[in-house]
Tab-separated table of C-alpha atoms in Angstrom:
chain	number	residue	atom	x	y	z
A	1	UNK	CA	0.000	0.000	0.000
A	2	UNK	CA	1.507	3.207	-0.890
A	3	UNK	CA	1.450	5.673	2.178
A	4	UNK	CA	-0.064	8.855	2.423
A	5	UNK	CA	3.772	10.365	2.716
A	6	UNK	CA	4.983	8.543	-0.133
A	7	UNK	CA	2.274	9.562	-2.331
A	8	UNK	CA	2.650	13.428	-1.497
A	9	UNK	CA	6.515	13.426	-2.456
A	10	UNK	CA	5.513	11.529	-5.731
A	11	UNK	CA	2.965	13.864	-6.689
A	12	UNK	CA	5.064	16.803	-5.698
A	13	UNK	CA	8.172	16.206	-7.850
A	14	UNK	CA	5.819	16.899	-10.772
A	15	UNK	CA	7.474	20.413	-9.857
A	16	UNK	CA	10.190	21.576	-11.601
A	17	UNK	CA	11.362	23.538	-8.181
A	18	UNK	CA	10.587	20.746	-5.687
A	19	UNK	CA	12.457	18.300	-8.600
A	20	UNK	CA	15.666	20.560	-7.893
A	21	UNK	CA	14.936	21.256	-4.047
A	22	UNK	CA	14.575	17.193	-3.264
A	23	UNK	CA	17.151	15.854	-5.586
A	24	UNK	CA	14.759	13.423	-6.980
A	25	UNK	CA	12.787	12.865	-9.948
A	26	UNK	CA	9.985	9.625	-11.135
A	27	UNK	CA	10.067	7.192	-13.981
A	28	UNK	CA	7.394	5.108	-14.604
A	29	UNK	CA	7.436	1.350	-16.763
A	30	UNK	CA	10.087	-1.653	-16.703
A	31	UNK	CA	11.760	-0.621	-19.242
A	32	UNK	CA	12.863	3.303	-18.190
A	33	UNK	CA	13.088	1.885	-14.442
A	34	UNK	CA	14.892	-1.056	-15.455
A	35	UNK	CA	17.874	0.696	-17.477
A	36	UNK	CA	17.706	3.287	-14.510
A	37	UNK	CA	18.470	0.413	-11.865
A	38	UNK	CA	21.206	-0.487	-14.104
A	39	UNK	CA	23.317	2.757	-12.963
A	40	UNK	CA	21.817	4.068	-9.940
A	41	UNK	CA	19.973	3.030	-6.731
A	42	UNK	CA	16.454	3.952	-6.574
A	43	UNK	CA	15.095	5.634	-3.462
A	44	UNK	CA	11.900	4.243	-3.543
A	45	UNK	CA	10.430	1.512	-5.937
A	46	UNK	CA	6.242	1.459	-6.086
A	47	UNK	CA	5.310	-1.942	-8.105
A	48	UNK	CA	2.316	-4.156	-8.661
A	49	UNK	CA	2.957	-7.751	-6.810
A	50	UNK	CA	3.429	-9.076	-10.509
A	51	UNK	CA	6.377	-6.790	-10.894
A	52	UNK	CA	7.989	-7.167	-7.410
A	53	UNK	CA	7.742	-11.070	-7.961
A	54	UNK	CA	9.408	-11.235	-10.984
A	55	UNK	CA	12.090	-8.036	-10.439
A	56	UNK	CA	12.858	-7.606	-6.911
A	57	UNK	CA	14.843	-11.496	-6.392
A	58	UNK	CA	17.081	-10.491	-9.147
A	59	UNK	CA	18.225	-6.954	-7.430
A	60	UNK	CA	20.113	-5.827	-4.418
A	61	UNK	CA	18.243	-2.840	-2.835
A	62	UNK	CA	20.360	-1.429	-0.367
A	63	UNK	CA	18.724	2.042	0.206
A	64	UNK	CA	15.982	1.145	-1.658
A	65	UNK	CA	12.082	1.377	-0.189
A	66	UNK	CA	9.830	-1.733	-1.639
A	67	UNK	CA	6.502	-0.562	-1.521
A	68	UNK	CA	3.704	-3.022	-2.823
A	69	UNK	CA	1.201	-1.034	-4.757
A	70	UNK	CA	-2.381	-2.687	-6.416
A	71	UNK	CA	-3.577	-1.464	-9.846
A	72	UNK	CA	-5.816	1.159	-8.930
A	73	UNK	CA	-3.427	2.735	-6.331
A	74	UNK	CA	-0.768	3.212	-9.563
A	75	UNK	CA	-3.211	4.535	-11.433
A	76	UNK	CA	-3.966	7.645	-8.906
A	77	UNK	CA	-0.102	7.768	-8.276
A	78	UNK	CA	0.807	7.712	-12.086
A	79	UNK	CA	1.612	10.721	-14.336
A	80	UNK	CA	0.547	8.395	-17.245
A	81	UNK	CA	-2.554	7.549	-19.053
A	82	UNK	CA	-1.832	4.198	-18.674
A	83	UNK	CA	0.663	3.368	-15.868
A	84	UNK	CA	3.081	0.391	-16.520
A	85	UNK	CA	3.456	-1.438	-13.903
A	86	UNK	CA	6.078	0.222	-11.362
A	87	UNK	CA	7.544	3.761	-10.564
A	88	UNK	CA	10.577	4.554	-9.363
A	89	UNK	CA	11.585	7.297	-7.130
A	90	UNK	CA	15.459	8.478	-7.828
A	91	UNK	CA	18.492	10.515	-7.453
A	92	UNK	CA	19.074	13.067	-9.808
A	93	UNK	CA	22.411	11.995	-11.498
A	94	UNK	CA	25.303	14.557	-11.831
A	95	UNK	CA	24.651	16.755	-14.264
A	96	UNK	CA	27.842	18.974	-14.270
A	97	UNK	CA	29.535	19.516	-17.407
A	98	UNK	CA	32.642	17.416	-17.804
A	99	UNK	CA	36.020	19.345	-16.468
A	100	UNK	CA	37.314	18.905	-20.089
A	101	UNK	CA	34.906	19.543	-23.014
A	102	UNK	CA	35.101	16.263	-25.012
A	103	UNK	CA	36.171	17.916	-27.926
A	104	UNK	CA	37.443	14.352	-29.682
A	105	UNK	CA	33.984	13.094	-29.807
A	106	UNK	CA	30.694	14.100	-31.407
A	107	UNK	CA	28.109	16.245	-29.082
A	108	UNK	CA	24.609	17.754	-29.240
A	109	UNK	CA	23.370	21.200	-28.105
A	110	UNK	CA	20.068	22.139	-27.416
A	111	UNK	CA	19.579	26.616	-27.483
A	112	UNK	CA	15.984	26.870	-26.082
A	113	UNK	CA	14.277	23.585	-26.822
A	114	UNK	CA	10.996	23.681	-24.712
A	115	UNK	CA	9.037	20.552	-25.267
A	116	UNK	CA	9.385	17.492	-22.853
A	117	UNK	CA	9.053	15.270	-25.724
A	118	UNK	CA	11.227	16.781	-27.895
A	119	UNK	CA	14.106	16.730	-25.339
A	120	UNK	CA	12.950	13.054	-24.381
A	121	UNK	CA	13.134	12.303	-28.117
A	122	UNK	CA	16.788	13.723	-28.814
A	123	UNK	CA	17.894	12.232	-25.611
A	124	UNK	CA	16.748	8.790	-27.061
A	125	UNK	CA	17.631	9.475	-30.418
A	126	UNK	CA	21.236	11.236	-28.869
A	127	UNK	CA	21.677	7.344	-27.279
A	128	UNK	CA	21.251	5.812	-30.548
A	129	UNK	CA	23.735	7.749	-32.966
A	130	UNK	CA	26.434	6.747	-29.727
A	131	UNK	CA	26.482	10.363	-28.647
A	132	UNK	CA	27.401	10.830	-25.014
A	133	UNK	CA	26.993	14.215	-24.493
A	134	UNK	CA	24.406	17.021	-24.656
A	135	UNK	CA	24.815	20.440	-23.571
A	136	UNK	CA	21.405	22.349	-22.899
A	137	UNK	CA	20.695	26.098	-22.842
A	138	UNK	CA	19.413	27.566	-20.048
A	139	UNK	CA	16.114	28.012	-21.369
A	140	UNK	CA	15.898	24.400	-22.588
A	141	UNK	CA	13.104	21.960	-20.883
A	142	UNK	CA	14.194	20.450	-17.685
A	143	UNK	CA	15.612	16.887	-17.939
A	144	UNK	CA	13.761	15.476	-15.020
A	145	UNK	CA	9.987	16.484	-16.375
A	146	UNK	CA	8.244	13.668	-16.306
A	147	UNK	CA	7.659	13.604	-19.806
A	148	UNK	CA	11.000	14.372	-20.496
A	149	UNK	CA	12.438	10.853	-18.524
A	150	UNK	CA	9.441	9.147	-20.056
A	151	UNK	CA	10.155	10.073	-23.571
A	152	UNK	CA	13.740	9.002	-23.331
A	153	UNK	CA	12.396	5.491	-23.139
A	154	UNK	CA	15.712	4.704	-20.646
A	155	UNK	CA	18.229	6.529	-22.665
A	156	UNK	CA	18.526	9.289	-19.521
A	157	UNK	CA	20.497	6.468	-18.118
A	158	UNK	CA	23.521	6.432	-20.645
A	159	UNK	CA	23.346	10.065	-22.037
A	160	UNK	CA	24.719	12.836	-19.803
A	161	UNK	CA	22.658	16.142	-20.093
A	162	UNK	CA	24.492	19.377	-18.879
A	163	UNK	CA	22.092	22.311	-18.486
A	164	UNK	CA	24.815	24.973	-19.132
A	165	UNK	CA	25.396	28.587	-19.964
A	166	UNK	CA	25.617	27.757	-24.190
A	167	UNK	CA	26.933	31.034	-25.069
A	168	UNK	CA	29.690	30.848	-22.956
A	169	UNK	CA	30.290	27.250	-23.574
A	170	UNK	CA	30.417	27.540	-27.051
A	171	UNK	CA	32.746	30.957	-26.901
A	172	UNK	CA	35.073	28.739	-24.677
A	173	UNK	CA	36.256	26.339	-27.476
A	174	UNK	CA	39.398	26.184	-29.006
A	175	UNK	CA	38.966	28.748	-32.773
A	176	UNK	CA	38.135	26.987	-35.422
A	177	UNK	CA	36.372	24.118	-33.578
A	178	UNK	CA	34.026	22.863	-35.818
A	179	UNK	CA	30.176	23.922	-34.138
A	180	UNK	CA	27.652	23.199	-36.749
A	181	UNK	CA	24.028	24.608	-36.512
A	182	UNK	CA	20.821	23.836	-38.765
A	183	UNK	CA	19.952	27.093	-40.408
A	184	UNK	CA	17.392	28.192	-42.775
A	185	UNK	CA	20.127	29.855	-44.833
A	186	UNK	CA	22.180	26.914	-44.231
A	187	UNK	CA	24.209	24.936	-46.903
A	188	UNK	CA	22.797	21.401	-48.013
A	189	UNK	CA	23.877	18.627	-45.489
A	190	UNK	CA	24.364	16.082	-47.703
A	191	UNK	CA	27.293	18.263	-49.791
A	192	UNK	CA	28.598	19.924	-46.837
A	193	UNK	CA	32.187	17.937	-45.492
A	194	UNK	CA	31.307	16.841	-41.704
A	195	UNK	CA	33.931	15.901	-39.344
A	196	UNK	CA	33.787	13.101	-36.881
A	197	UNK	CA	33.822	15.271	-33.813
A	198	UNK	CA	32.284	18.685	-33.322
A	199	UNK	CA	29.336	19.893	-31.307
A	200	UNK	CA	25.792	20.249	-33.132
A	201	UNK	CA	23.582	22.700	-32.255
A	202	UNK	CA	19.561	22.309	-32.975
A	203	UNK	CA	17.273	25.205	-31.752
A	204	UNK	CA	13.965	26.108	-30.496
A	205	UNK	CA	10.850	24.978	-31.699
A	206	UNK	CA	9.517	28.364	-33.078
A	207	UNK	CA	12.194	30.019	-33.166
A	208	UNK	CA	15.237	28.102	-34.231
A	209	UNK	CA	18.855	28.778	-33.485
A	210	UNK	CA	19.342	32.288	-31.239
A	211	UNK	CA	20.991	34.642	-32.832
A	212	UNK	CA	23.624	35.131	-30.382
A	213	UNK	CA	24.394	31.684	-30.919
A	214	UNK	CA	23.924	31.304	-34.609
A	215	UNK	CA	26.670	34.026	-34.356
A	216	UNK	CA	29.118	31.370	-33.293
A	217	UNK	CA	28.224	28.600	-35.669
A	218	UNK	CA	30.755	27.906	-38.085
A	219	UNK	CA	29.222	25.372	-40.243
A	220	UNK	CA	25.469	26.513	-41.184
A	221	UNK	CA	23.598	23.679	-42.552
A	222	UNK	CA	20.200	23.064	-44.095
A	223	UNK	CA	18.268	20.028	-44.094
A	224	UNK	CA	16.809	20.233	-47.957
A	225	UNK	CA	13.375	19.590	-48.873
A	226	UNK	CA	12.479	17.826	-51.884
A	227	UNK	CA	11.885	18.376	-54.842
A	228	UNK	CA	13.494	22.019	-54.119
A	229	UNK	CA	11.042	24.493	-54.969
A	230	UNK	CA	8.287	23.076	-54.057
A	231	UNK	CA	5.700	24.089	-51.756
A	232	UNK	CA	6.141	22.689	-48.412
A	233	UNK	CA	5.768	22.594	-44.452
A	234	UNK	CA	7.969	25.859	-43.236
A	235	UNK	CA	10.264	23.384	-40.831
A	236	UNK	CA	10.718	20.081	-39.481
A	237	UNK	CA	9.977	18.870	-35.930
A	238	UNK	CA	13.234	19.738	-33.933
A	239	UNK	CA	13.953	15.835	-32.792
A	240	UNK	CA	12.869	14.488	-36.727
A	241	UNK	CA	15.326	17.268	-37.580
A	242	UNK	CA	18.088	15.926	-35.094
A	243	UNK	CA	18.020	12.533	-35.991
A	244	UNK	CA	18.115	13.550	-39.716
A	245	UNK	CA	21.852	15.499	-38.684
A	246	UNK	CA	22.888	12.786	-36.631
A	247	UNK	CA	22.132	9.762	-39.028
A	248	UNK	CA	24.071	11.560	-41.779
A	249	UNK	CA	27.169	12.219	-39.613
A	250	UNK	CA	27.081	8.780	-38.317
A	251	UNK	CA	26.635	7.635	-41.791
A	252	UNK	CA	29.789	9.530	-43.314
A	253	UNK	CA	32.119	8.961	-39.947
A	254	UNK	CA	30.819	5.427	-38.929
């Protein structure tokens, strides 16, 4: 039965603020709770008997709380439509940006992405491509939304997110580092030269790229529509547009 206490903390870290003031966020199904257990200790783990019977012999849960929830008690604790099973209470992980910017490897940037899913989505699609790394604006969506850890469908366990100050991050790299940015007066992608390691930068939903930060991209490109010339949506979703960049680095620098 999950407690009265227990239930208040999970409802409250819907918060952004009480996310950041508790050090805790929720993920909800086997398979974002499962990969999560693979790296960290949970602080509290709310499962249906069916769950706990098959899960909890196979796990050591030193500082873990096992609480034994029915159906219809995940359902009123759930932030989904349809709840999956279990929810896990956890740690935030360390989110500081690496002492040394890993400028030997491909990494993302997000300037002002706002939608949960969207972030989710890159984060999963970030996983995929065998990028470690993403460096988040500011004004980007928080990680730990809900949505957000739901949408990465366990990727949040094996990419690290950095919510950082991107101007300054960017300005901090060595000159000539290659920082790439989708642009609307961009050059084609697939007849641009792309290097194995460099830092990609998408933008906001509405907005795209900031133009203190377009500023500082050196390698403007533009995802093509085709035929050219022909009449067409104005833009592409920011994550369909990310996995787009990433596939066609990948697939020149395997």
């Amino acid at each position: 039965m999950i407690s009265k206490g227990i239930l208040k903390l999970l409802r409250s870290l819907e918060q952004k603020k009480i996310r950041h003031q508790e050090g805790l966020f929720v993920a909800e199904g086997p398979k974002v709770v499962g990969d999560l257990l693979q790296v960290t200790d949970a602080r509290y783990i709310i499962a249906t008997d069916e769950w706990m019977s098959r899960e909890a012999e196979a796990r050591s849960w030193q500082g873990t709380q096992l609480v034994e929830a029915t159906d219809e008690e995940l359902r009123k604790a759930s932030f989904l439509q349809h709840p999956q099973q279990v929810i896990g209470i956890f740690p935030m992980m360390d989110s500081a940006s690496p002492t040394t910017f890993p400028e030997q490897q491909l990494n993302l940037a997000l300037d002002g992405v706002q939608d949960p899913g969207n972030l989710g989505t890159i984060v999963r699609i970030a996983d995929w491509f065998g990028i470690e790394h993403i460096f988040c604006s500011e004004t980007t969506a928080d990680l730990y939304n809900p949505k957000v850890v739901q949408a990465t469908m366990g990727s949040i366990a094996r990419v690290k997110v950095h919510h950082v100050d991107l101007l300054k991050l960017i300005e901090s790299l060595p000159a000539g580092y290659p920082v790439y940015g989708t642009l609307l007066n961009g050059s084609d992608l697939y007849a641009q030269p792309l290097t194995p390691h460099g830092l990609i930068v998408m933008g906001n939903e509405g907005n795209g790229i900031s133009p203190e930060v377009s500023r500082l991209v050196n390698h403007r490109l533009l995802i093509p529509n085709y035929p050219a010339g022909r009449d067409t949506a104005d833009s592409l979703n920011v994550a369909i547009a990310t996995a787009i960049t990433c596939a066609e680095f990948r697939r020149r620098n395997p």
